[in-house]
Tab-separated table of C-alpha atoms and ligand atoms in Angstrom:
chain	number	residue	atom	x	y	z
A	1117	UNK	CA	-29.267	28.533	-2.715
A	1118	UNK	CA	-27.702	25.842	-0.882
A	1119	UNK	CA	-26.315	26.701	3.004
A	1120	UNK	CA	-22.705	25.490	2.776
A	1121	UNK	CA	-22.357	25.375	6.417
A	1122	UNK	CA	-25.050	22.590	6.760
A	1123	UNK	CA	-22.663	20.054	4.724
A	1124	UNK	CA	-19.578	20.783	6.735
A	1125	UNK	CA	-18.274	18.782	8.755
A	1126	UNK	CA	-18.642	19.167	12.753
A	1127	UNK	CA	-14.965	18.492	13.374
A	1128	UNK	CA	-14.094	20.810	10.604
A	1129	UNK	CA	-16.413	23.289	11.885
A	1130	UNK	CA	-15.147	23.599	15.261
A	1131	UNK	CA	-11.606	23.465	14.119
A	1132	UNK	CA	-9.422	26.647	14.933
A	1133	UNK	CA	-7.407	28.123	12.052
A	1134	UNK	CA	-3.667	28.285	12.620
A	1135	UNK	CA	-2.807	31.288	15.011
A	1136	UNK	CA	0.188	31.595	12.536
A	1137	UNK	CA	-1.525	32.587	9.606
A	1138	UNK	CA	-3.154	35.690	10.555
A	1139	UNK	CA	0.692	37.240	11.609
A	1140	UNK	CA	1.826	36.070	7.868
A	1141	UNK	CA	-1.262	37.651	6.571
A	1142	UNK	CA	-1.175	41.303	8.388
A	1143	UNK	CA	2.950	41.600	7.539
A	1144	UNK	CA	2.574	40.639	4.271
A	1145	UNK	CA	0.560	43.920	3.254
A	1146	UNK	CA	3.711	45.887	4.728
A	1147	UNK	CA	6.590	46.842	3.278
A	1148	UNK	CA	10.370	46.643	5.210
A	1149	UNK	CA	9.320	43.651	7.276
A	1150	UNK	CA	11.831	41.823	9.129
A	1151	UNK	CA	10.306	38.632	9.365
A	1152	UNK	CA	11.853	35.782	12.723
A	1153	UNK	CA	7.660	34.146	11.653
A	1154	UNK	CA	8.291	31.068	9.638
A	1155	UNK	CA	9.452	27.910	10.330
A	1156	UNK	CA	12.145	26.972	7.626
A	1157	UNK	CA	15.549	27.353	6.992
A	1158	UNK	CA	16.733	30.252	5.141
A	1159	UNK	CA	19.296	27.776	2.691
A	1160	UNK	CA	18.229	26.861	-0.589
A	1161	UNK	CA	18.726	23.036	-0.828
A	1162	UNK	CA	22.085	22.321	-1.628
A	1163	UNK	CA	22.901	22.129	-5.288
A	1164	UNK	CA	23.797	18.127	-5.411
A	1165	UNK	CA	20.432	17.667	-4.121
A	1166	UNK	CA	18.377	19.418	-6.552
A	1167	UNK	CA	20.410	17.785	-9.384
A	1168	UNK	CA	19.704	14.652	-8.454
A	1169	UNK	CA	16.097	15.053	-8.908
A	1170	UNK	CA	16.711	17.404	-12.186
A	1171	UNK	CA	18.648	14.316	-13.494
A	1172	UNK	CA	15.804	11.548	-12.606
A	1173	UNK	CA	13.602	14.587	-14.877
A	1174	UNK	CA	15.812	14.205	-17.755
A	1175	UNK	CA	15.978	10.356	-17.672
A	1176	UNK	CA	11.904	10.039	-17.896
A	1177	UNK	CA	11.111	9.211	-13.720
A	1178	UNK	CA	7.866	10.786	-13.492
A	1179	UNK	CA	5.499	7.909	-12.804
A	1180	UNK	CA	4.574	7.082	-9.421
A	1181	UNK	CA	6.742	4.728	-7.250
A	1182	UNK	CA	5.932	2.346	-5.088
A	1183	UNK	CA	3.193	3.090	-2.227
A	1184	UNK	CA	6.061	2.757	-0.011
A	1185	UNK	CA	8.266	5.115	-1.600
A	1186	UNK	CA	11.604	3.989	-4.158
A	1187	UNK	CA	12.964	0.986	-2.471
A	1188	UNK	CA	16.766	2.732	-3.052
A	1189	UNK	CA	15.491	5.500	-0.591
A	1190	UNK	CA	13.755	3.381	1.789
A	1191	UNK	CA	17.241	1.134	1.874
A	1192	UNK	CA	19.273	4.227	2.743
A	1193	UNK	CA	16.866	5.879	4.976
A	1194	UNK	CA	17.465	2.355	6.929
A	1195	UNK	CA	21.034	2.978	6.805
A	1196	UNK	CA	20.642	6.743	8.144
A	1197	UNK	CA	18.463	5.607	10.606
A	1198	UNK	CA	21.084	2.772	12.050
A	1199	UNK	CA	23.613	5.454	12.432
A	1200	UNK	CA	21.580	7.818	14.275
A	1201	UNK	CA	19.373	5.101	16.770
A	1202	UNK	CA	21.560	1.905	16.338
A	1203	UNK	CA	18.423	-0.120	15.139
A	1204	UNK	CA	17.711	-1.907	11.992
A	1205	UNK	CA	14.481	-1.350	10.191
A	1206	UNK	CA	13.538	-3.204	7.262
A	1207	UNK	CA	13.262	-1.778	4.413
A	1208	UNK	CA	10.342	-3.653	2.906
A	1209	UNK	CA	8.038	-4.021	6.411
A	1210	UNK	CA	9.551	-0.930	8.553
A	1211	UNK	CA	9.172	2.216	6.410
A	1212	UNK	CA	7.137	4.061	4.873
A	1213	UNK	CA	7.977	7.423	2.743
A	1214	UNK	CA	5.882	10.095	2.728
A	1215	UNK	CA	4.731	13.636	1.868
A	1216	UNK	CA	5.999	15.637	4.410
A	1217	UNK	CA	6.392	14.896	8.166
A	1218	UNK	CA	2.970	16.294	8.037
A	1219	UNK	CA	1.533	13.418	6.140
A	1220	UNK	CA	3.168	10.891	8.636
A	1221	UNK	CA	1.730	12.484	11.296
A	1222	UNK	CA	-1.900	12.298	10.204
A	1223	UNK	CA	-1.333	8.960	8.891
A	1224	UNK	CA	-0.097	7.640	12.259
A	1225	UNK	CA	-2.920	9.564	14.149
A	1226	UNK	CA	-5.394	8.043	11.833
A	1227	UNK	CA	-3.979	4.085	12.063
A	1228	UNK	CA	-3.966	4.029	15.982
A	1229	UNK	CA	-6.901	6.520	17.561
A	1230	UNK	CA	-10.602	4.988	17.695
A	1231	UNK	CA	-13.222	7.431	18.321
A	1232	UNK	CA	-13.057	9.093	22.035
A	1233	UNK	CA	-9.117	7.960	22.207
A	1234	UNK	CA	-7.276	10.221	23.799
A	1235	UNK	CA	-4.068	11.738	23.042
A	1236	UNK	CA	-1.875	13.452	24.737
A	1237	UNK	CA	-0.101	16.815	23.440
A	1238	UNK	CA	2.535	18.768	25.245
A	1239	UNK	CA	2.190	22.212	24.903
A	1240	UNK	CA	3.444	24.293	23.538
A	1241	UNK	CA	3.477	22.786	20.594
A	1242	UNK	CA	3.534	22.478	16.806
A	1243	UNK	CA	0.123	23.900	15.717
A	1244	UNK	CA	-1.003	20.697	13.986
A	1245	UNK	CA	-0.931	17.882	16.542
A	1246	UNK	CA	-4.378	19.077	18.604
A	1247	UNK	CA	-5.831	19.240	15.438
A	1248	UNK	CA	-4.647	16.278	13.886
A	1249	UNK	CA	-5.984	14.474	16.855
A	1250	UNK	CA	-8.917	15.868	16.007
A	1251	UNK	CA	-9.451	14.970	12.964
A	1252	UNK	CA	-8.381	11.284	13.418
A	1253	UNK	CA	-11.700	11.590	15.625
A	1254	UNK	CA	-9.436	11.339	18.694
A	1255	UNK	CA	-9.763	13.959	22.048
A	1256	UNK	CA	-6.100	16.374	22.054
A	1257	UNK	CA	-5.255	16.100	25.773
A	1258	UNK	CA	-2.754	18.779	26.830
A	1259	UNK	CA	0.031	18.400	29.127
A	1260	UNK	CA	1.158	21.957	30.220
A	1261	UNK	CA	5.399	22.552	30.709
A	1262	UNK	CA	6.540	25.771	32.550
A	1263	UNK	CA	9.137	28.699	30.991
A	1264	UNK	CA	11.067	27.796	33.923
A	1265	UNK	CA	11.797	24.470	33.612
A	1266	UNK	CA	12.992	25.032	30.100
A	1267	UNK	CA	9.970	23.918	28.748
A	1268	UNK	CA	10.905	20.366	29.521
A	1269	UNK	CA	8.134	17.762	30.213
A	1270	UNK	CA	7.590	16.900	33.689
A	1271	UNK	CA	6.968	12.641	34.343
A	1272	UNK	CA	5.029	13.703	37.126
A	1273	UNK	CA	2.875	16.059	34.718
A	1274	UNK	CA	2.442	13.320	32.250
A	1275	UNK	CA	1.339	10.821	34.868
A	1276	UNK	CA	-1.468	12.984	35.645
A	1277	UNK	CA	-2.993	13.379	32.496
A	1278	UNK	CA	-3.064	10.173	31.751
A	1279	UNK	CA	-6.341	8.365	32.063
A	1280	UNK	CA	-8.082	5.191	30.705
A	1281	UNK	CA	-8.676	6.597	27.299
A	1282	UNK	CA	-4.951	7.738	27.158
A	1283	UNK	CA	-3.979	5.611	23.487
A	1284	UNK	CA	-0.803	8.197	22.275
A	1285	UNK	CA	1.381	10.805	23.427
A	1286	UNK	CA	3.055	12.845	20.811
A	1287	UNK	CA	6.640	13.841	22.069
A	1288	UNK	CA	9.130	16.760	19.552
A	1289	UNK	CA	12.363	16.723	20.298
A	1290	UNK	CA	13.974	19.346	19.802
A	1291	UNK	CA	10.811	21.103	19.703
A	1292	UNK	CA	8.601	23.462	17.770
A	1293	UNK	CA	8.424	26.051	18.973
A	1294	UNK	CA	10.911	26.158	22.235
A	1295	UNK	CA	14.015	25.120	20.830
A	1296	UNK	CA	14.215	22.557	24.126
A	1297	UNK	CA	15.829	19.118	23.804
A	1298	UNK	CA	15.342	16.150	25.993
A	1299	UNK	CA	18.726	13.831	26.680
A	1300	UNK	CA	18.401	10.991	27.273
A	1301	UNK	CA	18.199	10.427	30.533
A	1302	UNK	CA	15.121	12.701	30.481
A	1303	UNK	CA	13.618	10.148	28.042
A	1304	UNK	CA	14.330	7.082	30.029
A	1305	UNK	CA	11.899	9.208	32.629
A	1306	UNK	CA	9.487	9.560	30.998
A	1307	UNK	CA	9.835	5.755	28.958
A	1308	UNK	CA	9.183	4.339	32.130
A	1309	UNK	CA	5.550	6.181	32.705
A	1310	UNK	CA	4.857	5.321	28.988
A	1311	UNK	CA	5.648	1.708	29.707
A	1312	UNK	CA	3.372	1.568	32.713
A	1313	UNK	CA	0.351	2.544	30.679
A	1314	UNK	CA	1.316	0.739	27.933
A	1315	UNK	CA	1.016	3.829	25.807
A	1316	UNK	CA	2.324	4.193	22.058
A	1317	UNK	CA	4.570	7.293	21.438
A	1318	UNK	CA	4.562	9.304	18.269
A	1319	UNK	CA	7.928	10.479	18.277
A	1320	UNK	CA	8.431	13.988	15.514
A	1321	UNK	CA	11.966	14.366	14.885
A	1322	UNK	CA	11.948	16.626	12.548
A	1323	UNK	CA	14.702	18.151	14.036
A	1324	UNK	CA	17.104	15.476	15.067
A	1325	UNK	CA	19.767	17.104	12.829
A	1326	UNK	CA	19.616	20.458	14.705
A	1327	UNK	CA	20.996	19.480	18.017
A	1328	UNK	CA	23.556	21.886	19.077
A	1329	UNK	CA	24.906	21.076	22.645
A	1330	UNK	CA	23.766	17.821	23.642
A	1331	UNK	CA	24.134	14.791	21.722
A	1332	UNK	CA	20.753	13.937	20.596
A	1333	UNK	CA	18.601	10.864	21.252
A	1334	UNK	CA	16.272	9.058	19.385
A	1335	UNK	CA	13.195	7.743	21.739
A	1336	UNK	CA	13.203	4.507	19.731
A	1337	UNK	CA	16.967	3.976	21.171
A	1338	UNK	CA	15.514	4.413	24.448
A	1339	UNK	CA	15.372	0.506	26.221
A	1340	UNK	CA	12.401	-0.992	25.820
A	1341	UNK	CA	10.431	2.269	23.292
A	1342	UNK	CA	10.725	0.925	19.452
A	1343	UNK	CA	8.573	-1.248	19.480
A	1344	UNK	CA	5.718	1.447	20.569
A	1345	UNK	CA	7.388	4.506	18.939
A	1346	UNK	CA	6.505	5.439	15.586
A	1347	UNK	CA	9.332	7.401	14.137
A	1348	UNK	CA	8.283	10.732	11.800
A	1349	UNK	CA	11.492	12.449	10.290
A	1350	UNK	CA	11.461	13.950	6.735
A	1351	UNK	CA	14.208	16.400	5.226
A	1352	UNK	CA	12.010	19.495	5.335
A	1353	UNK	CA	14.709	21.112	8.328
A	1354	UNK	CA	17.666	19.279	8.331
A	1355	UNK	CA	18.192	19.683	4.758
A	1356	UNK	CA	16.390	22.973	4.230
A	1357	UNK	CA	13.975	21.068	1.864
A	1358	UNK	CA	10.634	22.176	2.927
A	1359	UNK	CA	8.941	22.197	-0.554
A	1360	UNK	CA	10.233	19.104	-1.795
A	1361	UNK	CA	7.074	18.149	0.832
A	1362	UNK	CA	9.371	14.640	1.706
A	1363	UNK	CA	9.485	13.301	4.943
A	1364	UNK	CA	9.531	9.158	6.389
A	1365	UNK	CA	8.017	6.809	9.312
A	1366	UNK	CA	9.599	4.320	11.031
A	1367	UNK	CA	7.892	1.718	12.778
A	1368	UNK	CA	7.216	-1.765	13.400
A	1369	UNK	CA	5.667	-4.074	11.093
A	1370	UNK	CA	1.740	-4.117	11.828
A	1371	UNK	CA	1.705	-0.317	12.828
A	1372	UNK	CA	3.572	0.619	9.462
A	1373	UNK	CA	1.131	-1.749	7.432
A	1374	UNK	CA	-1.679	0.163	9.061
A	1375	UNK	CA	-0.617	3.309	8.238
A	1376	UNK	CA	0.285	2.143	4.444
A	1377	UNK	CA	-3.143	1.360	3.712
A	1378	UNK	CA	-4.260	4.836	4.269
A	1379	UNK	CA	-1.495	6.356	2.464
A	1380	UNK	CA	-2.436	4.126	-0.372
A	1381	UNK	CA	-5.876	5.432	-0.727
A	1382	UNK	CA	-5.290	8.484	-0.002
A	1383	UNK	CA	-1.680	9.683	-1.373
A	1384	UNK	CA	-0.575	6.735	-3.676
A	1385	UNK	CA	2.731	7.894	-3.380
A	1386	UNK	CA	5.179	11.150	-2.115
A	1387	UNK	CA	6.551	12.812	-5.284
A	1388	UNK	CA	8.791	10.658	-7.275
A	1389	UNK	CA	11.544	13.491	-8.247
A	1390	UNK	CA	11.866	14.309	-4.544
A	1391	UNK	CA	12.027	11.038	-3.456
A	1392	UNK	CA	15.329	10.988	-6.054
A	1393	UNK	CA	16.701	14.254	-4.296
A	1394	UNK	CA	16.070	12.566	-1.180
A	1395	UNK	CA	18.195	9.777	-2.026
A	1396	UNK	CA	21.078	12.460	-2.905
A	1397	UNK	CA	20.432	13.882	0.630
A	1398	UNK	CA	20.553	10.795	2.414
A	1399	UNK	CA	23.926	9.615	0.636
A	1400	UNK	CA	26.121	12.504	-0.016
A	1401	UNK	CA	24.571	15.022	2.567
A	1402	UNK	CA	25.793	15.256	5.366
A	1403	UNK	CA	27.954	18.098	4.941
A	1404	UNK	CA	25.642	20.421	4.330
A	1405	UNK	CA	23.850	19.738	6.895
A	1406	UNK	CA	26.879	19.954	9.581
A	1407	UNK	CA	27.492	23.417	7.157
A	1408	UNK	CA	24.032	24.694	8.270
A	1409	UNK	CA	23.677	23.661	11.447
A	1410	UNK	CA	27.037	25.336	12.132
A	1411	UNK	CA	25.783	28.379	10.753
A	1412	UNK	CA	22.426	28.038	12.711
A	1413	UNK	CA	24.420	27.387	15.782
A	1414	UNK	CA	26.354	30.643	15.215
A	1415	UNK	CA	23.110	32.539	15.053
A	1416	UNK	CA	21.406	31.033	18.092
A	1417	UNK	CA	24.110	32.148	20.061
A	1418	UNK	CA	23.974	35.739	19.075
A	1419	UNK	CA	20.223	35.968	18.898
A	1420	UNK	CA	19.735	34.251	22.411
A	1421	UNK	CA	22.391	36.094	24.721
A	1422	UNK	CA	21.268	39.685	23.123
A	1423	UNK	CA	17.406	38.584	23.823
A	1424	UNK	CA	18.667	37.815	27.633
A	1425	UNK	CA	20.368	41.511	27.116
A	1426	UNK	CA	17.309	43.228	26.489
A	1427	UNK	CA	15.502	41.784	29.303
A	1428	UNK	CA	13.505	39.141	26.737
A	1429	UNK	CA	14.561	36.402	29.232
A	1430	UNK	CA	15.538	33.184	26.968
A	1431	UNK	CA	16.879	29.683	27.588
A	1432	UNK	CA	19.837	28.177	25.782
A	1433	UNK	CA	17.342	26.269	23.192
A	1434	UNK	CA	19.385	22.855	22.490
A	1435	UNK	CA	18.279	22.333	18.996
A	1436	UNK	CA	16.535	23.231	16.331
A	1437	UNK	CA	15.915	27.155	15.184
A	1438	UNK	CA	13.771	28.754	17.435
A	1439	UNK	CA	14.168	30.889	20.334
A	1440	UNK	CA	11.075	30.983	22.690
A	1441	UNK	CA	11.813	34.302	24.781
A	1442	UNK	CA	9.383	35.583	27.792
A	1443	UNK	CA	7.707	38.976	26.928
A	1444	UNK	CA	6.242	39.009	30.675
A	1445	UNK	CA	8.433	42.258	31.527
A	1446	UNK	CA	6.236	44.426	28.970
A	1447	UNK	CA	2.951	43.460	31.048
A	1448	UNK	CA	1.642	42.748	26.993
A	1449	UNK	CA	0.369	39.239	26.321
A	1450	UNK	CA	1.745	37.510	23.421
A	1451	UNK	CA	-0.683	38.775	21.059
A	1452	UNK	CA	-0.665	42.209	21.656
A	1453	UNK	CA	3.857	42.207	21.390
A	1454	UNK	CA	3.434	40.080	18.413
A	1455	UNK	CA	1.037	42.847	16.866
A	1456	UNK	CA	2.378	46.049	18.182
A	1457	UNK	CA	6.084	44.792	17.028
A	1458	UNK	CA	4.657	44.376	13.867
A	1459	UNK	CA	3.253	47.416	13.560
A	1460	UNK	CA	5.803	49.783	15.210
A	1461	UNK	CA	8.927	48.419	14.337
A	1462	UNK	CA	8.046	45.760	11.287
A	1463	UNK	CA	9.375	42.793	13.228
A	1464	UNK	CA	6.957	40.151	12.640
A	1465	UNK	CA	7.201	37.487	15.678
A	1466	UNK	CA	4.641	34.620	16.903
A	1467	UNK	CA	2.485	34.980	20.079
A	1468	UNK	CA	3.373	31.667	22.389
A	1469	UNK	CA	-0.276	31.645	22.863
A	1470	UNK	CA	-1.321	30.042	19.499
A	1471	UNK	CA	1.172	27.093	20.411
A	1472	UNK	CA	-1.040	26.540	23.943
A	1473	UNK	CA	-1.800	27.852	26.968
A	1474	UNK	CA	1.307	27.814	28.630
A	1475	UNK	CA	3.106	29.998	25.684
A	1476	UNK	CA	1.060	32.841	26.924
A	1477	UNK	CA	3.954	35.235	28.116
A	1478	UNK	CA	6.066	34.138	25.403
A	1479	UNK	CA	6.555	34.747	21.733
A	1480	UNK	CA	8.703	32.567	19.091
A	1481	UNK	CA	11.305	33.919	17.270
A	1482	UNK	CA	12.953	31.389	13.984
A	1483	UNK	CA	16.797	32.716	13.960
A	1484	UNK	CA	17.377	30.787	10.233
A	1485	UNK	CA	17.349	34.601	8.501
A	1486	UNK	CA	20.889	36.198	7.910
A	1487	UNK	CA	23.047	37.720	10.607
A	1488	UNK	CA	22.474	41.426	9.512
A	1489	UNK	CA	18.945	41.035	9.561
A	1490	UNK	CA	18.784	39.265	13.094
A	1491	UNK	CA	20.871	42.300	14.315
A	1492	UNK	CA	18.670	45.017	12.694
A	1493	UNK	CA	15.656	43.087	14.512
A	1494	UNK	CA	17.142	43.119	17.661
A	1495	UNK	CA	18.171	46.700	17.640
A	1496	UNK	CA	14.082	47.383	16.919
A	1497	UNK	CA	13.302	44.834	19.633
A	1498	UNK	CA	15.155	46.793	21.906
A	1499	UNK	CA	13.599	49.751	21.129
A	1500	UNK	CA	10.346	48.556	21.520
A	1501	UNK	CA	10.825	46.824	24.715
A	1502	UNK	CA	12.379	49.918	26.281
A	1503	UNK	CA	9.335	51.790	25.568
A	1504	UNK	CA	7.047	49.091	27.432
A	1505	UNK	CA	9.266	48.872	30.420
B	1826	PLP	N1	6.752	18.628	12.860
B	1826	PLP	C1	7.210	19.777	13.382
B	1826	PLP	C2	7.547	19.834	14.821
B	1826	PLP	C3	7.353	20.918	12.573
B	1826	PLP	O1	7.812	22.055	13.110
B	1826	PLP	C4	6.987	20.831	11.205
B	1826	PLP	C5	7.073	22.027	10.348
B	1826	PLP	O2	7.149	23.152	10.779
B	1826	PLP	C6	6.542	19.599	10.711
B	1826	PLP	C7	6.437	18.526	11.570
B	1826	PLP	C8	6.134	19.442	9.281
B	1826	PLP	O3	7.241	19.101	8.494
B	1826	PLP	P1	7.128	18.730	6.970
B	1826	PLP	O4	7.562	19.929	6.190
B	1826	PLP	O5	8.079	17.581	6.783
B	1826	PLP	O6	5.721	18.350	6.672
């Protein structure tokens, strides 16, 4: 008998599973569920899209492409991209398709941080950068941001973290899982500290296209930041394609070469009939997505002014499709609302706390589920809650 342990390794080892899981797990067994857990839109992607890729089927595409991705997507992800930030990356030396914003972000991770880098992560956050960082054999270094600051990164906050091993900061704008959204003026901020200490920025916007209020700004439009950003987008949100497992990086010439060689040994290539959807997406998109972010938009609204109602207190979030509401009234931490929710009124939330420290006293709620469902979930919300306070 072998002990499988022995062979694992350490990083692995000490790795934490996702604090999302377990919720998915424990309402899954349970029947009448209402679930505001998962982060995806509830569209199916939009018909034009998954013909496209239906059609490359049917016309015998199913070898792999180019490490890069299809050169047609890569030239119209360059146009995209010079809409949205103004800049022009090239095609052949500037991007780099890949499976999932996911993938980008591990292949990034893995092209910059040397063993004992560190890298800083600005909680709360998406579940996957502290590990990522991890696994790229880098040290996760997190920057704390306060409920009452709309969950908005400090400068002076950032400053302080930063030390001679400081390589990376990952920013997420709009973020997972607070909704916020930096403008740009807040970017310039904190550009200036990253120029200072000559840091390179890892910039997920994943979310760009969910931007409600505020116009939204790329950090690689920022002066000065494009040269030490590296861009991660992908269609998983904006298009409600989060299967197709498609998503890009932008960034300059040595640090996307870097980050191709990986992706050559390890993933050859994203998949070739969603790189044809994405294509579709890219070119003949956009009103979908202005349809769904409407309709997201609509939602938010509701959801987050009859949270505020029943005393979940809630900032506007500026983009993407999460509201980040503070439980603190119940005297409950995250974990025990998330649980007792689930179990007393089949609402399945997330506990802040599995998204950092500072999302203790919080919980996350994704509004992208129908209108009658969000209002049958906050009638039981408010039911619960008035029992707690
Ligand atoms: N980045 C953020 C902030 C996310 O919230 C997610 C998914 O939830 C991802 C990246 C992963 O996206 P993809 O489906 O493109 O891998």
């Amino acid at each position: 008998m072998i002990e499988p342990s022995h062979y694992l390794s350490s990083i692995v080892k000490d790795l934490k599973p996702s604090g999302i899981r377990k919720f998915f797990d424990l309402a899954a067994g349970m029947e009448g569920v209402i679930s505001l857990g998962v982060g995806e839109p509830d569209f199916v992607t939009p018909w034009n899209i998954r013909e496209a890729s239906i059609l490359s089927l049917e016309q015998g595409y199913t070898s792999y492409t180019a490490n890069a991705g299809l050169i047609e997507l890569r030239n119209v992800i360059s146009g995209y991209l010079k809409e949205v930030t103004s800049l022009d990356y090239d095609p052949k030396s500037e991007l780099l398709v890949t499976v999932g914003a996911s993938q980008a972000l591990d292949i990034a991770l893995r092209a910059i941080v040397n063993p004992g880098d560190e890298v800083i992560v600005i909680e709360p956050s998406f579940v996957s950068y502290a590990s990522l960082v991890s696994l790229a054999g880098g040290v996760p270094v997190s920057v704390q941001t306060s409920g009452d600051m709309e969950f908005k990164l400090q400068p002076e906050e950032l400053e302080k973290a930063i030390t001679e091993k400081t390589k990376a900061i990952i920013l997420c704008s709009p973020n997972n899982p607070t909704g916020t959204l930096l403008v740009k003026e807040e970017l310039e901020r904190l550009a200036e500290i990253i120029e200072k200490h000559d840091l390179i920025v890892i910039s997920d916007e994943i979310y760009a296209e969910l931007t409600y209020d505020d116009v939204y700004t790329s950090f690689v439009s920022i002066a000065g930041m494009a040269e030490r950003t590296i861009l991660i987008s992908g269609f998983s949100k904006g298009f409600a394609m989060t299967g197709w497992r498609l998503g890009y990086v932008a960034a300059q010439p040595e640090l996307l070469s870097a980050m191709l060689k990986i992706h050559q040994y390890s993933m050859m290539c994203a998949p070739t009939m969603a790189q044809f959807a994405a294509i579709e997406a890219m070119k003949n998109g956009k009103e979908d997505v202005l349809h769904m972010k409407k309709s997201y938009r609509q939602r938010r609204n509701l959801f987050v002014a009859a949270l505020n109602e029943i005393g979940l207190t809630c900032h506007v979030p500026g983009g993407a499709f999460y509201a980040f509401p503070s439980i603190k009234k119940t005297n409950l931490t995250s974990e025990e609302f998330a649980e007792q929710l689930l179990i007393e009124e089949k609402v399945a939330v997330v506990p802040g706390s599995v998204f950092g420290e500072c999302g203790e006293g919080f919980i996350r709620c994704s509004y992208a589920t129908s209108l009658e469902q969000l209002q049958e979930a906050l009638k039981r919300m408010q039911r619960f809650v008035q029992r707690r306070v």
